[in-house]
Tab-separated table of C-alpha atoms and ligand atoms in Angstrom:
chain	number	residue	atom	x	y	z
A	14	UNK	CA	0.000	0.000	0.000
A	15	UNK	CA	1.330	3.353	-0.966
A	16	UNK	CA	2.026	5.345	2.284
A	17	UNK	CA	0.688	8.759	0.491
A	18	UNK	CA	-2.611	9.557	-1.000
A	19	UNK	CA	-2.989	13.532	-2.871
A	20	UNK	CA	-5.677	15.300	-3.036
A	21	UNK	CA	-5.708	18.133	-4.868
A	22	UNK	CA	-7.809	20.710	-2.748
A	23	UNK	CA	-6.725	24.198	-3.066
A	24	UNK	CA	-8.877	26.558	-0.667
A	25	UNK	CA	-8.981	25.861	3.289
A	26	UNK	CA	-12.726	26.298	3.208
A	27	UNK	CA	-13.927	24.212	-0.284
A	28	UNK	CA	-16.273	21.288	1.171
A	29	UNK	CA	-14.424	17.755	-0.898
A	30	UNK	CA	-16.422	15.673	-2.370
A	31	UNK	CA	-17.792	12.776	-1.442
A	32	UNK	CA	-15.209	10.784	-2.820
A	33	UNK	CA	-12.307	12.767	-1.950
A	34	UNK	CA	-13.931	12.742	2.041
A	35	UNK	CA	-14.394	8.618	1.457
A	36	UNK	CA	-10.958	8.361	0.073
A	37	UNK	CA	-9.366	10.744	2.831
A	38	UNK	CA	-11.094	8.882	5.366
A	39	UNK	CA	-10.005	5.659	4.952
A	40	UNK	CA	-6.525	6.751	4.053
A	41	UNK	CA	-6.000	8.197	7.592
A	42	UNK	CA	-7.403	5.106	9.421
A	43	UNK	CA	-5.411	3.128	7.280
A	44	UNK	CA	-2.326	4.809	8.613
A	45	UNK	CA	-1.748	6.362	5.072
A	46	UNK	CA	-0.361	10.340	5.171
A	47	UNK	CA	-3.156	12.446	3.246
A	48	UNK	CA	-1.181	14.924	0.918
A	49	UNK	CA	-2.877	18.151	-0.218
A	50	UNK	CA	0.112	19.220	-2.724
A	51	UNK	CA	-1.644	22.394	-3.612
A	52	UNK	CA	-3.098	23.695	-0.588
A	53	UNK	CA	-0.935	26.460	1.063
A	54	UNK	CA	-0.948	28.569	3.484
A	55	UNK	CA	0.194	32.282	2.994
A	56	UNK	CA	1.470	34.696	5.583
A	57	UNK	CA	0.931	38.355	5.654
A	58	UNK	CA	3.013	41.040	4.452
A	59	UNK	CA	4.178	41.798	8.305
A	60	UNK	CA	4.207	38.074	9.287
A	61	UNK	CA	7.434	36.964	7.200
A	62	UNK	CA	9.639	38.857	9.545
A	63	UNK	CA	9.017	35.819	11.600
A	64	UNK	CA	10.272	33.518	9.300
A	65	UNK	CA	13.997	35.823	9.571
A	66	UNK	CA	13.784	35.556	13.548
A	67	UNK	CA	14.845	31.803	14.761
A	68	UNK	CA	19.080	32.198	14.793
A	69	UNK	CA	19.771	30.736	18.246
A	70	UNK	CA	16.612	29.232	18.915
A	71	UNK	CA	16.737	25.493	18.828
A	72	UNK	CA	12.776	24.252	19.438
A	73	UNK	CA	9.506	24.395	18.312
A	74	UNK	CA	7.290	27.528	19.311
A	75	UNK	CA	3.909	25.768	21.062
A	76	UNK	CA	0.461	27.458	21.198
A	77	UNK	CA	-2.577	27.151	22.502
A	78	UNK	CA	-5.512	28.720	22.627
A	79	UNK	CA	-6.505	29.814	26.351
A	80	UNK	CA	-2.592	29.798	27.200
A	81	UNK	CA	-1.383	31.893	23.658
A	82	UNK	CA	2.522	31.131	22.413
A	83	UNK	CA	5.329	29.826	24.515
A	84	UNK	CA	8.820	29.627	24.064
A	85	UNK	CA	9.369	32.559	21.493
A	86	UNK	CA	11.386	34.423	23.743
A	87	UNK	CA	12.552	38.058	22.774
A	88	UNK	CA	13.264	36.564	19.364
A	89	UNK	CA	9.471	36.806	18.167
A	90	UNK	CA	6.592	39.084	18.265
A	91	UNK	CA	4.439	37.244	20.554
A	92	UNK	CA	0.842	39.006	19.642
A	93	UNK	CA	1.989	38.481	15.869
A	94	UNK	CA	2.930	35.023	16.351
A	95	UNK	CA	-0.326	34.299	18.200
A	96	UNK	CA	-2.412	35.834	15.533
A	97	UNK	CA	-0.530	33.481	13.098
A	98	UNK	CA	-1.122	30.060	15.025
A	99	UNK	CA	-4.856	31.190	15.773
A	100	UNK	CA	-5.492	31.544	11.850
A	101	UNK	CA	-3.809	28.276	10.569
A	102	UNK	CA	-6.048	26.390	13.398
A	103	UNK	CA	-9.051	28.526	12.062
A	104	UNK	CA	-7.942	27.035	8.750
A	105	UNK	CA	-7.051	23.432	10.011
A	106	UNK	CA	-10.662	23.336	11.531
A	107	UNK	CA	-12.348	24.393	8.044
A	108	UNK	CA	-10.427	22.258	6.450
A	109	UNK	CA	-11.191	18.698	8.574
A	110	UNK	CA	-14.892	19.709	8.393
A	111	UNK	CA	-14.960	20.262	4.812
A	112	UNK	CA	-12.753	16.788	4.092
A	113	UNK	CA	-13.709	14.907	6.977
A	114	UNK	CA	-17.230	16.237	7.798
A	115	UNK	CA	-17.594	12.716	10.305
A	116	UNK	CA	-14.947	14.105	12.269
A	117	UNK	CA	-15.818	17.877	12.687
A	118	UNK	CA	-18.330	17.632	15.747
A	119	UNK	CA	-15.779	15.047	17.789
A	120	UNK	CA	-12.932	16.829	16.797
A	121	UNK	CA	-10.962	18.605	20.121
A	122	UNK	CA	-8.470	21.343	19.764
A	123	UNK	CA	-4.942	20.467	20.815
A	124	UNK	CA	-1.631	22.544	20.911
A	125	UNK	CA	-0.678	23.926	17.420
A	126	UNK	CA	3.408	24.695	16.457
A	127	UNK	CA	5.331	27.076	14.558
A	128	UNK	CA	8.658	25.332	13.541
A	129	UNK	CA	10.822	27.767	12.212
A	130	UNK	CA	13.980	25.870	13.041
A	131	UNK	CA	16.369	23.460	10.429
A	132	UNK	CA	15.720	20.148	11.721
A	133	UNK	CA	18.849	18.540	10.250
A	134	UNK	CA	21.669	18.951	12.626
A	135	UNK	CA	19.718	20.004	15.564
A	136	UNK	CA	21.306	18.565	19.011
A	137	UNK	CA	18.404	17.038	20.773
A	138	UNK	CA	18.362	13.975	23.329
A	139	UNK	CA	17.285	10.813	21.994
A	140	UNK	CA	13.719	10.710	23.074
A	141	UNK	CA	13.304	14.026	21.719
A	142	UNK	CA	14.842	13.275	18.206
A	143	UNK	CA	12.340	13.433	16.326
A	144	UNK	CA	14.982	12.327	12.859
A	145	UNK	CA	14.427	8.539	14.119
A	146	UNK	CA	10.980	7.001	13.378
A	147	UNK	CA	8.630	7.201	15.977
A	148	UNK	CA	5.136	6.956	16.710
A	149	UNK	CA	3.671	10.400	19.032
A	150	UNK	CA	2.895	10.094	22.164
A	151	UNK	CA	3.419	12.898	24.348
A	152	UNK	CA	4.650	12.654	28.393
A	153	UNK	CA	2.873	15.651	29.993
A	154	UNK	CA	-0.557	15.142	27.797
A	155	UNK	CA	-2.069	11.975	28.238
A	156	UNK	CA	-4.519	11.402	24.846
A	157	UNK	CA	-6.651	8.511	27.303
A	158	UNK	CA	-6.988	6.731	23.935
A	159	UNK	CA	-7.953	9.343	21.772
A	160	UNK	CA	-6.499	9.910	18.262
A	161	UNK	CA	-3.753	12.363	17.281
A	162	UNK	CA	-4.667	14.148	14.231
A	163	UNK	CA	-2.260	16.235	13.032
A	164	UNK	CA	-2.277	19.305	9.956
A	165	UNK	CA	1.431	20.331	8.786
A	166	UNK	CA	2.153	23.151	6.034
A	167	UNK	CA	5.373	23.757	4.933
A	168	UNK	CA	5.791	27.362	4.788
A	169	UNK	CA	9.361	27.793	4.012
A	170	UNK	CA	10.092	30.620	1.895
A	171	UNK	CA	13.093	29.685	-0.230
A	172	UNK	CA	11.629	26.265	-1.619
A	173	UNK	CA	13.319	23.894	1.035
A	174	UNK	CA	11.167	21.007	1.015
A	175	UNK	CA	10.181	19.196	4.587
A	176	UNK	CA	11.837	15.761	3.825
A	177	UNK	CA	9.886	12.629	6.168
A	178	UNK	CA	10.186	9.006	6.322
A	179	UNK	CA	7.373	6.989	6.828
A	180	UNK	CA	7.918	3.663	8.454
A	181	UNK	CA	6.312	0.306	9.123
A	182	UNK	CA	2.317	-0.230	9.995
A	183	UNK	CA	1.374	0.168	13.384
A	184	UNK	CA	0.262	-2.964	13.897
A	185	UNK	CA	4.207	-4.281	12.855
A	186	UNK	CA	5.339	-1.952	15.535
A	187	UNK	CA	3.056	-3.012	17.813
A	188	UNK	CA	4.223	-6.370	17.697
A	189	UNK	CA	7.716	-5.796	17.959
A	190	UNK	CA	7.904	-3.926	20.889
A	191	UNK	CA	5.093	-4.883	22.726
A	192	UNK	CA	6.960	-7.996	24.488
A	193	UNK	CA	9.892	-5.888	25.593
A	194	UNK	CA	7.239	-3.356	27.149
A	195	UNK	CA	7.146	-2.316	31.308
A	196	UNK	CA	3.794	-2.704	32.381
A	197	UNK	CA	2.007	-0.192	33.640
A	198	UNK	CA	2.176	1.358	37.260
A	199	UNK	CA	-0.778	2.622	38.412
A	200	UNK	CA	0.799	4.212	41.307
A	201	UNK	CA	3.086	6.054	39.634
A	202	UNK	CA	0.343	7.453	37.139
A	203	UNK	CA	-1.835	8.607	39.878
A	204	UNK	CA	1.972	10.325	41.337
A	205	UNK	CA	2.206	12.309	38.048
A	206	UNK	CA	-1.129	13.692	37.727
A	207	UNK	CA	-0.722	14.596	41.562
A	208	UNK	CA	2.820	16.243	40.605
A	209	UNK	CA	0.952	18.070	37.740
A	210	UNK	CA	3.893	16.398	35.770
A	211	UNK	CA	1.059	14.949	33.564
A	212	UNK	CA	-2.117	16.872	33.050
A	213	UNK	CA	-4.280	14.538	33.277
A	214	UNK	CA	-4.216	10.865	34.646
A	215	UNK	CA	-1.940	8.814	32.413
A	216	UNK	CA	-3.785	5.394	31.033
A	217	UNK	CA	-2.009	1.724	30.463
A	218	UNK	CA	-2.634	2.952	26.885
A	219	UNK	CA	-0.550	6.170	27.525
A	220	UNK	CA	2.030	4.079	28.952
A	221	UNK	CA	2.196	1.536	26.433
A	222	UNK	CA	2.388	4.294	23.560
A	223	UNK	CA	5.188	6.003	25.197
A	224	UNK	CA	6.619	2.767	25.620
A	225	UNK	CA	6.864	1.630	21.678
A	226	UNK	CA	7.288	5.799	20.977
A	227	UNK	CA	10.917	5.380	23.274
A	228	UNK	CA	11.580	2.104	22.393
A	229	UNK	CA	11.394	2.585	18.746
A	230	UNK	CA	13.671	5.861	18.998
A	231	UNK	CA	16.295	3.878	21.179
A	232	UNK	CA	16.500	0.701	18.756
A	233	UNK	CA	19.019	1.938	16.305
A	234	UNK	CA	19.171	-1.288	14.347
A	235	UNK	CA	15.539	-1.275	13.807
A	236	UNK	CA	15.755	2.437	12.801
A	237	UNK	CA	18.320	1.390	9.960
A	238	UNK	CA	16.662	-2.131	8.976
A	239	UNK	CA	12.734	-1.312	9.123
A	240	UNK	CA	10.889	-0.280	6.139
A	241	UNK	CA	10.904	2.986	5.284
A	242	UNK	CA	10.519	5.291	2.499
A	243	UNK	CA	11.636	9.238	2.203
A	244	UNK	CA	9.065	11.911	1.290
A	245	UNK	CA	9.580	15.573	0.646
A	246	UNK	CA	6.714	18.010	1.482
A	247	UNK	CA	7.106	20.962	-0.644
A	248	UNK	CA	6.419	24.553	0.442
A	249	UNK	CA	2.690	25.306	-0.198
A	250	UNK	CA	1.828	21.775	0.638
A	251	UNK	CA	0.089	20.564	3.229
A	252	UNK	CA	-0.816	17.250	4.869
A	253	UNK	CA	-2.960	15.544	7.599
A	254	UNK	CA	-1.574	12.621	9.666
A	255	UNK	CA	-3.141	10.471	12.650
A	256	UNK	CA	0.760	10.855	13.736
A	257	UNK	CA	-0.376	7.931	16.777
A	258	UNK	CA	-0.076	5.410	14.380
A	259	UNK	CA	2.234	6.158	11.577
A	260	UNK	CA	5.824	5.643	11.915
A	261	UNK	CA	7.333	9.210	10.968
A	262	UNK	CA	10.178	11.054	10.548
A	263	UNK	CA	11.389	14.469	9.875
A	264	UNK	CA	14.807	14.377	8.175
A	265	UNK	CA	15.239	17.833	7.397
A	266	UNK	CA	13.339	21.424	6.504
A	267	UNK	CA	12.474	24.745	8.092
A	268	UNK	CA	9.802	26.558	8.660
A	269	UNK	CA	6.501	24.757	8.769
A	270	UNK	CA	3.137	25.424	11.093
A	271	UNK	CA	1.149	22.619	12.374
A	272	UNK	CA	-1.910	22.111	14.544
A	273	UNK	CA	-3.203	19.148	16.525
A	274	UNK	CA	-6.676	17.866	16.814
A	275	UNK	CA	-7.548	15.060	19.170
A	276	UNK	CA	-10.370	12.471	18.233
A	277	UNK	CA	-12.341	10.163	20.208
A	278	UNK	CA	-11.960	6.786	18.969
A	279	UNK	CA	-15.831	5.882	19.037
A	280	UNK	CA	-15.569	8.888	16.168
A	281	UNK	CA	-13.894	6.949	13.455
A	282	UNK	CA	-15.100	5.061	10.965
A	283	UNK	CA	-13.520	1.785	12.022
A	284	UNK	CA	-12.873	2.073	15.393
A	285	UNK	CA	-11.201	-1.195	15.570
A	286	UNK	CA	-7.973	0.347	13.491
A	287	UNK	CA	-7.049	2.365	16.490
A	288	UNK	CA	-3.926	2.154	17.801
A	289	UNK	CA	-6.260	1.750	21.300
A	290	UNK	CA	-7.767	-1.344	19.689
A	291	UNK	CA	-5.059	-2.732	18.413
A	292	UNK	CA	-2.852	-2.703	21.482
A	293	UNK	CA	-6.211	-3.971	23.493
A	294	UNK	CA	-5.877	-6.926	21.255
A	295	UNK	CA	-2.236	-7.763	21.085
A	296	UNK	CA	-2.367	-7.737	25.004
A	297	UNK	CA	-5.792	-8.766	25.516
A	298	UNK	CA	-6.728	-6.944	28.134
A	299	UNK	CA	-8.975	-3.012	28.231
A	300	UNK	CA	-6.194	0.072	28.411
A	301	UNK	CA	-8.212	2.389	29.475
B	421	AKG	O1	8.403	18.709	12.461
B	421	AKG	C1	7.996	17.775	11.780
B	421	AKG	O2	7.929	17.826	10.563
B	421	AKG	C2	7.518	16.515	12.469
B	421	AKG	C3	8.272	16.199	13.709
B	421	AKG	C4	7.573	15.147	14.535
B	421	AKG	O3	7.774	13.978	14.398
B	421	AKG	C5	6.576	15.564	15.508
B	421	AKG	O4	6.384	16.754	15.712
B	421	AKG	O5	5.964	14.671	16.114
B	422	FE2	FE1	6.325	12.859	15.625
């Protein structure tokens, strides 16, 4: 199966039809990366001063809605950079419920990024290097099951492509590093939430997805033996990923925004291709 599917939607707001929203739909839950090569995203005049503004930074620029942008530092104008993030969510948003109409009333708003830093030669520790394959799971925000959906444009404004390799099926990954896996301490989850270290409790199926995300980082001969294929995202593209359950990897490329939507698994189509149900089956036992 061919990791990629395009569609060739060009406004943020045009409704797809109903065989572009079948064919999108069953590309994500198949673990397939939807492409939209000719949908992108275009700054104002007074926003490409922040693509000039990252020397010296070396991470990714979160924001959310009720808390606004962290981590710019003096090197950014916050209110400008706020403005930016809450437009390309506006636009994420139009564009799920136009593509995915299903989706749109489940769909929960999670932290969007602005990534105006070169990935390729940036020092990071392992479990943050984000150049091996991995699945996402995420320490401090415990998804309780619920699906990572994830909109990236590259914005870059020189041409620099966002090069990615997708990996095996999540199932495959599953299998391999389930048996090595700690099991779950309840104790300790209930400790984080109490230590605010997590925000909310973290789940056996948190646990077990941070498990394969760490374990598949650390294994360096499975990063160099697994299938995988390169892809290069052009600037002005953009594409939608349940980033839970496809192996990914960003090689190299600057500049890109993305925004993350969270989904409740009783939401999708076939609710038995979540990474939640398959886990619950490999182990046989409820992770929730
Ligand atoms: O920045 C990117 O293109 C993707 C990096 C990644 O794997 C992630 O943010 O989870
Ligand atoms: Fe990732």
């Amino acid at each position: 199966m061919s990791k990629l599917i395009d569609i060739p939607l060009s406004q943020w707001n045009a409704s797809g039809s109903a065989a572009q929203q079948a064919v999108a739909l069953q590309a994500l839950e198949d673990g397939q990366v939807v492409l939209l090569p000719r949908l992108g995203f275009s700054l104002q005049q007074e926003e490409h001063a922040l693509l000039n503004g990252a020397a010296g930074s070396a991470k990714n620029i979160s924001w959310e809605p009720a808390r606004g942008v962290r981590g710019h530092g003096t090197a950014y104008d916050g209110a400008l950079l706020a403005a930016l993030m809450q437009r390309y969510a506006r636009h994420t948003a139009h564009l799920l419920a136009g593509l995915l109409p299903g989706y749109a009333p489940h769909l929960q708003q999670g932290k969007g990024s602005f990534r105006p830093v070169e990935i390729a030669g940036r020092v990071t520790s392992w479990r943050k290097d984000d150049t091996r394959l991995h699945v996402d799971s995420f320490p401090s925000s415990p998804t309780q099951g619920r699906r990572i959906l994830r909109v990236f444009t590259n914005i870059h404004p020189r041409g620099a492509p966002r090069v990615w390799k997708l990996g095996a099926p999540f199932d495959q990954v599953a299998q391999r590093f389930l048996p090595a896996a700690k099991r779950p301490r309840p104790v300790l989850a209930a400790l984080l939430q109490w230590l605010h270290v997590t925000k909310s409790r973290r789940t056996p199926y948190d646990h077990y997805m941070l498990q394969l995300h760490d374990a598949m980082k650390a294994d360096l001969g499975y990063q160099a033996q697994v299938e995988q294929h390169t892809h290069a995202f052009a600037p002005g593209q953009t594409w939608i990923v349940f980033s839970d359950a496809v192996s990914h990897a960003a090689l190299r490329g600057q500049h890109a925004l993305e925004q993350t939507w969270l989904l409740p698994v009783r939401a999708m189509a076939a609710p038995g291709k979540s990474p939640l149900a398959i886990l619950e089956r490999q182990l046989k036992r409820p992770l929730t």
